[in-house]
Every structure is written in C-alpha cells, then in structure tokens.
Short mmCIF file of C-alpha atoms in Angstrom, two decimals:
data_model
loop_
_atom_site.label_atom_id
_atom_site.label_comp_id
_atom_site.label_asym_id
_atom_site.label_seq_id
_atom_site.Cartn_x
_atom_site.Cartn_y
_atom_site.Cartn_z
CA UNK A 1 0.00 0.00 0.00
CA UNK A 2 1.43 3.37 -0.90
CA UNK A 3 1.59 6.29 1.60
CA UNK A 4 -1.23 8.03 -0.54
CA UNK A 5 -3.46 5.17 -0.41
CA UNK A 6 -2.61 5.00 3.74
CA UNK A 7 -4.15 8.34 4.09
CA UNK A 8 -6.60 7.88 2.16
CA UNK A 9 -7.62 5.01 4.54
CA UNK A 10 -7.35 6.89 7.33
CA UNK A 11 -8.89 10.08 5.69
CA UNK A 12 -12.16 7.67 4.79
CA UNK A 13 -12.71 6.58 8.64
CA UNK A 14 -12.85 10.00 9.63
CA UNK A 15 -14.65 10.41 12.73
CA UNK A 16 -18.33 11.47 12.86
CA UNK A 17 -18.66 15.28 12.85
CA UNK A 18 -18.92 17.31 15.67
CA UNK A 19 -22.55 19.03 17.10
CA UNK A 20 -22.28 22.62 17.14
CA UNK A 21 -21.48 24.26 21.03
CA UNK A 22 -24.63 26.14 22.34
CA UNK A 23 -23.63 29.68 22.24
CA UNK A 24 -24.24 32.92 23.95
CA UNK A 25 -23.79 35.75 21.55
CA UNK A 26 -24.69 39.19 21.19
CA UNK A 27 -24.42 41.65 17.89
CA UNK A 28 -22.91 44.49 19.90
CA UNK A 29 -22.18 45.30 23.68
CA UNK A 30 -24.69 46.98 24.45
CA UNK A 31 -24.01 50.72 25.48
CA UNK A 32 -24.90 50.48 28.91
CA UNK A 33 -21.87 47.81 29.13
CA UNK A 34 -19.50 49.35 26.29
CA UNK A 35 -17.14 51.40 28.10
CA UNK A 36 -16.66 48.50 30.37
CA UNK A 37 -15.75 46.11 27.76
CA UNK A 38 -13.21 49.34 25.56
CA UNK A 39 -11.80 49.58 28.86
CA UNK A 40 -10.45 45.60 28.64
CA UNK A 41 -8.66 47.45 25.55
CA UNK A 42 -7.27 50.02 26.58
CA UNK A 43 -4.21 48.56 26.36
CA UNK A 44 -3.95 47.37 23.16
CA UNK A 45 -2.18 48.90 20.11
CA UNK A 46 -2.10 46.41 17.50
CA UNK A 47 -4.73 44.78 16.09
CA UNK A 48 -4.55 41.64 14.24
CA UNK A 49 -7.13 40.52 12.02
CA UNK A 50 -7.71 36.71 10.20
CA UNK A 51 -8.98 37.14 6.80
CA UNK A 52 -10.81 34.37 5.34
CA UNK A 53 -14.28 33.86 7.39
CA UNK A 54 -13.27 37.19 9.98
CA UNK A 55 -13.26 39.65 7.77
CA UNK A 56 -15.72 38.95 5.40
CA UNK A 57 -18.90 36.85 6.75
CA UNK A 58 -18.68 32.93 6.86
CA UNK A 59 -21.64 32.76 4.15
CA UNK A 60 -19.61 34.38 1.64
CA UNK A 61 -18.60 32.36 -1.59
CA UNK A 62 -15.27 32.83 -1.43
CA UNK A 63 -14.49 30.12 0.81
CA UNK A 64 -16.53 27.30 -0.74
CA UNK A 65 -14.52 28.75 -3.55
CA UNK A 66 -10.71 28.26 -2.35
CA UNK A 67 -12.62 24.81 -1.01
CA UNK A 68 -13.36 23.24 -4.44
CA UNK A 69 -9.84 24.60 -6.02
CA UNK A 70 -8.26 22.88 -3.69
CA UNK A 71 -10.37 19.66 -3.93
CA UNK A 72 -9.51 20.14 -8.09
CA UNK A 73 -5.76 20.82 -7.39
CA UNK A 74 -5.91 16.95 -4.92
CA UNK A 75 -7.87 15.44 -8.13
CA UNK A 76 -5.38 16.46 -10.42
CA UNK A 77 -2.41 16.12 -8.54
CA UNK A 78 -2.69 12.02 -7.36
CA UNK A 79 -5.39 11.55 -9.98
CA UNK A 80 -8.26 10.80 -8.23
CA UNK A 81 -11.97 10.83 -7.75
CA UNK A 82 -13.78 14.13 -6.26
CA UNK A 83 -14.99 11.80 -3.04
CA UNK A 84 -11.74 10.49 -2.48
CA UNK A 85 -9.95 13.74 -3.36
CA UNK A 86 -11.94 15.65 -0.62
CA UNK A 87 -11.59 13.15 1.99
CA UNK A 88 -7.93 13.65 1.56
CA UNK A 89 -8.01 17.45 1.41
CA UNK A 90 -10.45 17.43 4.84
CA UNK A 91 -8.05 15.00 6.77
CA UNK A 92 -4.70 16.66 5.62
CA UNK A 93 -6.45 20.04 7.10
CA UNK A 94 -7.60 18.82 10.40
CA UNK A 95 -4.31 16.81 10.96
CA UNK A 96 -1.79 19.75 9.86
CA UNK A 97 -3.77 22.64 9.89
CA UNK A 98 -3.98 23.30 6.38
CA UNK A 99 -4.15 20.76 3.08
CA UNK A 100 -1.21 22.50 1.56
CA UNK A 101 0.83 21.70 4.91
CA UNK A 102 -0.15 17.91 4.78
CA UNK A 103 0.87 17.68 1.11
CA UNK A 104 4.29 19.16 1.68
CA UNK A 105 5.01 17.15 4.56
CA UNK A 106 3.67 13.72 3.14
CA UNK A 107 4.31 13.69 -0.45
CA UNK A 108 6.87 17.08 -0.19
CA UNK A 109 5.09 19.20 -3.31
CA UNK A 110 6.11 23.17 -3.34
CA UNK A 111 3.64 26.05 -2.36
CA UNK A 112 3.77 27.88 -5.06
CA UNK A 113 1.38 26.42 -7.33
CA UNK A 114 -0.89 25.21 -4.86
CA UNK A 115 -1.67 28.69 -3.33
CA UNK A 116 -1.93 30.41 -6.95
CA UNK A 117 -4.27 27.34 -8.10
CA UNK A 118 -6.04 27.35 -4.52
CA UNK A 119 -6.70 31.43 -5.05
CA UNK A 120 -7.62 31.73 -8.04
CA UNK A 121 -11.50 32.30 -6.99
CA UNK A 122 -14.06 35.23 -8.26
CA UNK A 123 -14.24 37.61 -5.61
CA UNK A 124 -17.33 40.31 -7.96
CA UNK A 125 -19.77 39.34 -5.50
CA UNK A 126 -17.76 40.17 -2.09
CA UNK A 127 -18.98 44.09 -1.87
CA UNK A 128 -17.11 46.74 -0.28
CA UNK A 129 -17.70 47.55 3.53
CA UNK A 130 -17.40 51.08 4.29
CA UNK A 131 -18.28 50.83 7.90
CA UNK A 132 -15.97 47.97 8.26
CA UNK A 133 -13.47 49.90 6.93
CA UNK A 134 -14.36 53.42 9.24
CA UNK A 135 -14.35 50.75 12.00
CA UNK A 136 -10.38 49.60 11.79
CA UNK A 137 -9.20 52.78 10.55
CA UNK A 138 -10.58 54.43 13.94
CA UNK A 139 -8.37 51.80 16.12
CA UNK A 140 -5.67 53.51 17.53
CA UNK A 141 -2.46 51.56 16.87
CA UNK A 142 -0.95 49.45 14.21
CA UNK A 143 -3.36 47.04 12.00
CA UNK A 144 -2.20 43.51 10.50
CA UNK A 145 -3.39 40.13 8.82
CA UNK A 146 -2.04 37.21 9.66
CA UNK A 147 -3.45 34.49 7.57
CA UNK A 148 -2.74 30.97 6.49
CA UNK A 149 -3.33 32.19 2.71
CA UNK A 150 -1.37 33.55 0.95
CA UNK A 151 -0.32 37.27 0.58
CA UNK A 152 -1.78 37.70 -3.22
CA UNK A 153 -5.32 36.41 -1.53
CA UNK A 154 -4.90 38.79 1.05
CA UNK A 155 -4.24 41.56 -0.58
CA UNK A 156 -6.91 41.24 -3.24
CA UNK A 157 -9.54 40.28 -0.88
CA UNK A 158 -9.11 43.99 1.53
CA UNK A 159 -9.22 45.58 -2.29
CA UNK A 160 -12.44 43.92 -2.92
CA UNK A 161 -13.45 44.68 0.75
CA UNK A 162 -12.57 48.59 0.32
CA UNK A 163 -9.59 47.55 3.57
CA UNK A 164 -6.82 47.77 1.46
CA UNK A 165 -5.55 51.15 2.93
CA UNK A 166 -5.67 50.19 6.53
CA UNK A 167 -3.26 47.34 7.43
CA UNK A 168 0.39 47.76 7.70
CA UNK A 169 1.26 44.24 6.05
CA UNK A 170 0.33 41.23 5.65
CA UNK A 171 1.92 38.16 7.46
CA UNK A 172 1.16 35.16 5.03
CA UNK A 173 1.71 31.64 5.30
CA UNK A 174 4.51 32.09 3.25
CA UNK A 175 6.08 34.58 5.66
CA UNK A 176 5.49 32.03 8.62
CA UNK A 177 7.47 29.67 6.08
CA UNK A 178 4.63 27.40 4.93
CA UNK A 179 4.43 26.57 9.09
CA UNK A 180 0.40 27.71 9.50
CA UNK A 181 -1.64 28.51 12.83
CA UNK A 182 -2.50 27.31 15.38
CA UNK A 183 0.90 26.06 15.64
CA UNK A 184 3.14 28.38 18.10
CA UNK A 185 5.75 29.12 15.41
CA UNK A 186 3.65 30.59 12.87
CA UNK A 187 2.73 33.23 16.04
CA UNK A 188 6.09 33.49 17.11
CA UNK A 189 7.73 34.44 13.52
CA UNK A 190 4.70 36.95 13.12
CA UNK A 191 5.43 38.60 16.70
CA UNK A 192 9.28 38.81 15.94
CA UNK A 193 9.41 40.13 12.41
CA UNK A 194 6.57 42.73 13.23
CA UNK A 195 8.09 43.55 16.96
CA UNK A 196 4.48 42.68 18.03
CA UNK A 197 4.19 42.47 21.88
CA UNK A 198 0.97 40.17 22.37
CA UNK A 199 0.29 41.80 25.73
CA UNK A 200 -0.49 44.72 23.62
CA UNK A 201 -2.12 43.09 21.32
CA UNK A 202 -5.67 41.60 20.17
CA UNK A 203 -6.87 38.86 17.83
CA UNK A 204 -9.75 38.47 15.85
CA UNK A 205 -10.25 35.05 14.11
CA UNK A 206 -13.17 33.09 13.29
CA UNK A 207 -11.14 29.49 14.32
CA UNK A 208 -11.24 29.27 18.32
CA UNK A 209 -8.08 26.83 17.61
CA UNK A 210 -6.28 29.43 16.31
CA UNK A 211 -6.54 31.60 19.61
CA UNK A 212 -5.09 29.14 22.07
CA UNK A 213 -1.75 30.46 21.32
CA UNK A 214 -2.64 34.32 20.92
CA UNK A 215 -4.19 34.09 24.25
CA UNK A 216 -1.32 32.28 26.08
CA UNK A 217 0.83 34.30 24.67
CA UNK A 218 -1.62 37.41 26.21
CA UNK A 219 -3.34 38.95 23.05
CA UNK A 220 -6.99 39.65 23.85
CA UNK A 221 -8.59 37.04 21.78
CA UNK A 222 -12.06 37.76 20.15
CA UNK A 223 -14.18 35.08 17.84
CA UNK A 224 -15.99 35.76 14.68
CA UNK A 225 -19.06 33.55 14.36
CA UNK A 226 -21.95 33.81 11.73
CA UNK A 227 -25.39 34.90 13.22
CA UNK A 228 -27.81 32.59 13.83
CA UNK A 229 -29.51 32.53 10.25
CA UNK A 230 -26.81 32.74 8.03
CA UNK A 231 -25.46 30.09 5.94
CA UNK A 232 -21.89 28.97 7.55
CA UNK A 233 -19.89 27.00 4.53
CA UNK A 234 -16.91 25.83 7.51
CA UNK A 235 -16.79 22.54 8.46
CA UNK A 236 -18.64 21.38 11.64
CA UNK A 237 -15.84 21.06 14.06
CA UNK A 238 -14.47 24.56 12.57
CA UNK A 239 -18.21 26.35 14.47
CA UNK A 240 -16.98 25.12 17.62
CA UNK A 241 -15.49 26.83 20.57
CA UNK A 242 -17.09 29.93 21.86
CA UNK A 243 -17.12 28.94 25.20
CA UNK A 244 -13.20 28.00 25.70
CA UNK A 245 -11.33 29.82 28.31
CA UNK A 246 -9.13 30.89 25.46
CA UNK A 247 -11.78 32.58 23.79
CA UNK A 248 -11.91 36.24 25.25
CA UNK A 249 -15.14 37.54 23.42
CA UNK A 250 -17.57 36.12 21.08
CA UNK A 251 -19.09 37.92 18.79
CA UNK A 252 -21.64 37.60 15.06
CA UNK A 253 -21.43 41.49 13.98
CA UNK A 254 -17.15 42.50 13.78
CA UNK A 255 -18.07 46.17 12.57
CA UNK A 256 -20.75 46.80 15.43
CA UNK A 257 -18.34 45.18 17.81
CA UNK A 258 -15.05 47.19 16.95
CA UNK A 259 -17.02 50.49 16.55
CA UNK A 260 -18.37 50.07 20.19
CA UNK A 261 -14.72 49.27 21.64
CA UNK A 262 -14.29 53.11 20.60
CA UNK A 263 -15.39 55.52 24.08
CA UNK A 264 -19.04 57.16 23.71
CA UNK A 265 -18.42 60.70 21.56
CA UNK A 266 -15.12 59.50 20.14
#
C-alpha cells in the first residue's frame, strides 16, 4: 500500500462530525456595558485581524470557492476521484492545519502552485464595507493580517473589501514559512518580524483553535461567528469553541463590535 493510499484510509474513517457548542452571543455590547468592555482594551495597540471567514462573513462564496480549487488541485495532482480527493483534502487540514501543509510534509510538493491554483476564486460578488473599513481605521495603533493564505489572496480580498488602505502588512503563510496557525511558530515568527508584543495586542479570528496560542501568549482574543440565520460554509468542528477559556469575546457582527470598543463621543 502506498503512503497516498494510507491516508486515504485513514482520511475515509474519519470520525463522525462534531454538534455545534450552544452559544451565547450578542451583535454588539450593548451601550450600557461598552465602556466596560473598551476599557479591557485600553491597552492594546495592534490589532490583528484573520482574513478568510473574519473579515468577510462565513456565508460568503469565497471560501466554498478556495474549497473546491483545492479539492480540483488533490484530483489532479494524485489523480483521483472528487470523493476520495476531498476526503484527503479534509483530513490533511484537520491533521496539519492546512491541506497544503499535509501535502508538503507527506508527499513534499512546493507552495507555489498550490496557493496560486487554490486562489484563483471570483471575488465580484464580495462588496465593499465602508463601515468595516471606518471601523479599523478608527483603532488607535498598528493594523495587521495574519493568515494561512497567501499574501496575493490577502491583498486582493481587503481591495475587494474597500480595507486595502488600513493594514500595515500582511503576514502570510509564506512569511510564517509554509508553518500555518494554530501552531506556536507561525505566532512566534509573526510577533518577531513585526516587533508585536501580544500583551499589547488583540486577535480576531473566526477558528477558536487558532486563539489558544494568541491568548497564552496574552493577546486579547475575540471570535468571529456567523449569526444565527446565516449560511456557515466551515466545516462542523471549525463552528466550535465559543465557550473555551481561550476565547476572550464572542461575537456575530465585527463592525458593530469594533465600533463600540471606541469611548461614547469619540
């Protein structure tokens, strides 16, 4: 048996999927409470924002987008059916954190292609978000992505968004050097090479995996869920988490929620 068809054994007898946590969230703080929760805050001065799923809602088409390319890209690459193909792609991301990391440590393929091929998405119906954008650029402090995609993605994604003004850089997965979140290192190359100090420092990210390490390191961590009636295209397990003591604050509305950290009459 070769070490494709191994994992493709394994990827087939996949656990059943998780049930999604029961969760307690609210739009916006509500004013009577806001100052209390901008004071938590106060101390931060860079803000660090996921991209895929954070800052663009979950029921957006870009992501079941980037999903199928990289289900094609598995098909084309070993050969194989779409079933088979996507059992792979889902098994490689839950074991390494992202398909294109399983692939280069299993059957050692470059990045390069994949992330062009995986990217390579329509993002016309994704429409500009001026009071997202009003939002971040009233933050006080420094603003970065850090995202397992790629830079290109990135950067395309804030045009489309009307964000692409308001970040100081983007830290890629190619930056973190193909190493993605939640593992520590990706974190740690993004701290040292932007001289972030994480007790200074907040996260918003739509994975509650992905906040274990911002939070032990001492970012204020904040998760980015869907509301309750809007279509979420993640995979089950990928919902979960808004009650982990990791998790800082939960919340369905990003714009409402950074435009009431900001003090009453600012």
């Amino acid at each position: 048996m070769t070490d494709l068809d191994k994992s493709l054994a394994i990827a087939r007898d996949e656990p059943a999927r998780d049930t999604h946590d029961d969760l307690t969230i609210s739009t916006a703080i509500p004013r009577a409470r806001s100052q209390d929760v901008a004071s938590r805050f106060g101390h931060v001065h860079t803000w660090v924002f996921d991209l895929d799923n954070t800052l663009y809602p979950a029921d957006s088409t870009l992501w079941p987008q980037i999903d199928r390319q990289i289900t094609l890209f598995l098909m084309n690459l070993f050969g194989i059916d779409g079933l088979s193909a996507r059992a792979l792609q889902k098994y490689y991301y839950r074991q390494y954190g992202t398909s294109l990391h399983g692939l280069m440590i299993e059957h050692k393929i470059g990045h390069s292609e994949f992330l062009a091929f995986a990217h390579d998405i329509d993002r016309s119906d994704l429409l500009p978000n001026p009071r997202l954008a009003q939002a971040i650029a009233r933050l006080p402090g420094r603003k970065l992505v850090l995202t397992n995609g790629s830079r290109d993605h990135a950067l395309k994604t804030a045009a489309q968004l009307g964000l692409n003004d308001l970040f100081e850089d983007v830290f890629d997965i190619v930056a973190a050097d193909l190493v993605p979140k939640p593992d520590p290192v990706a974190y740690d190359k993004f701290f040292a090479q932007h001289a972030v100090d994480p007790r200074h420092a907040a996260m918003f990210e739509d994975l509650s995996r992905n906040l274990i390490v911002p939070h032990e390191r001492g970012m204020l961590t904040t998760l980015i869920v869907p509301t309750s009636t809007s279509l979420d295209h993640r995979e089950a397990w990928e919902q979960l988490g808004g009650g982990d003591a990791h998790v800082d604050f939960v919340t369905d509305d990003l714009t409402q929620f950074l435009i009431d950290l900001m003090p009453l009459g600012s």
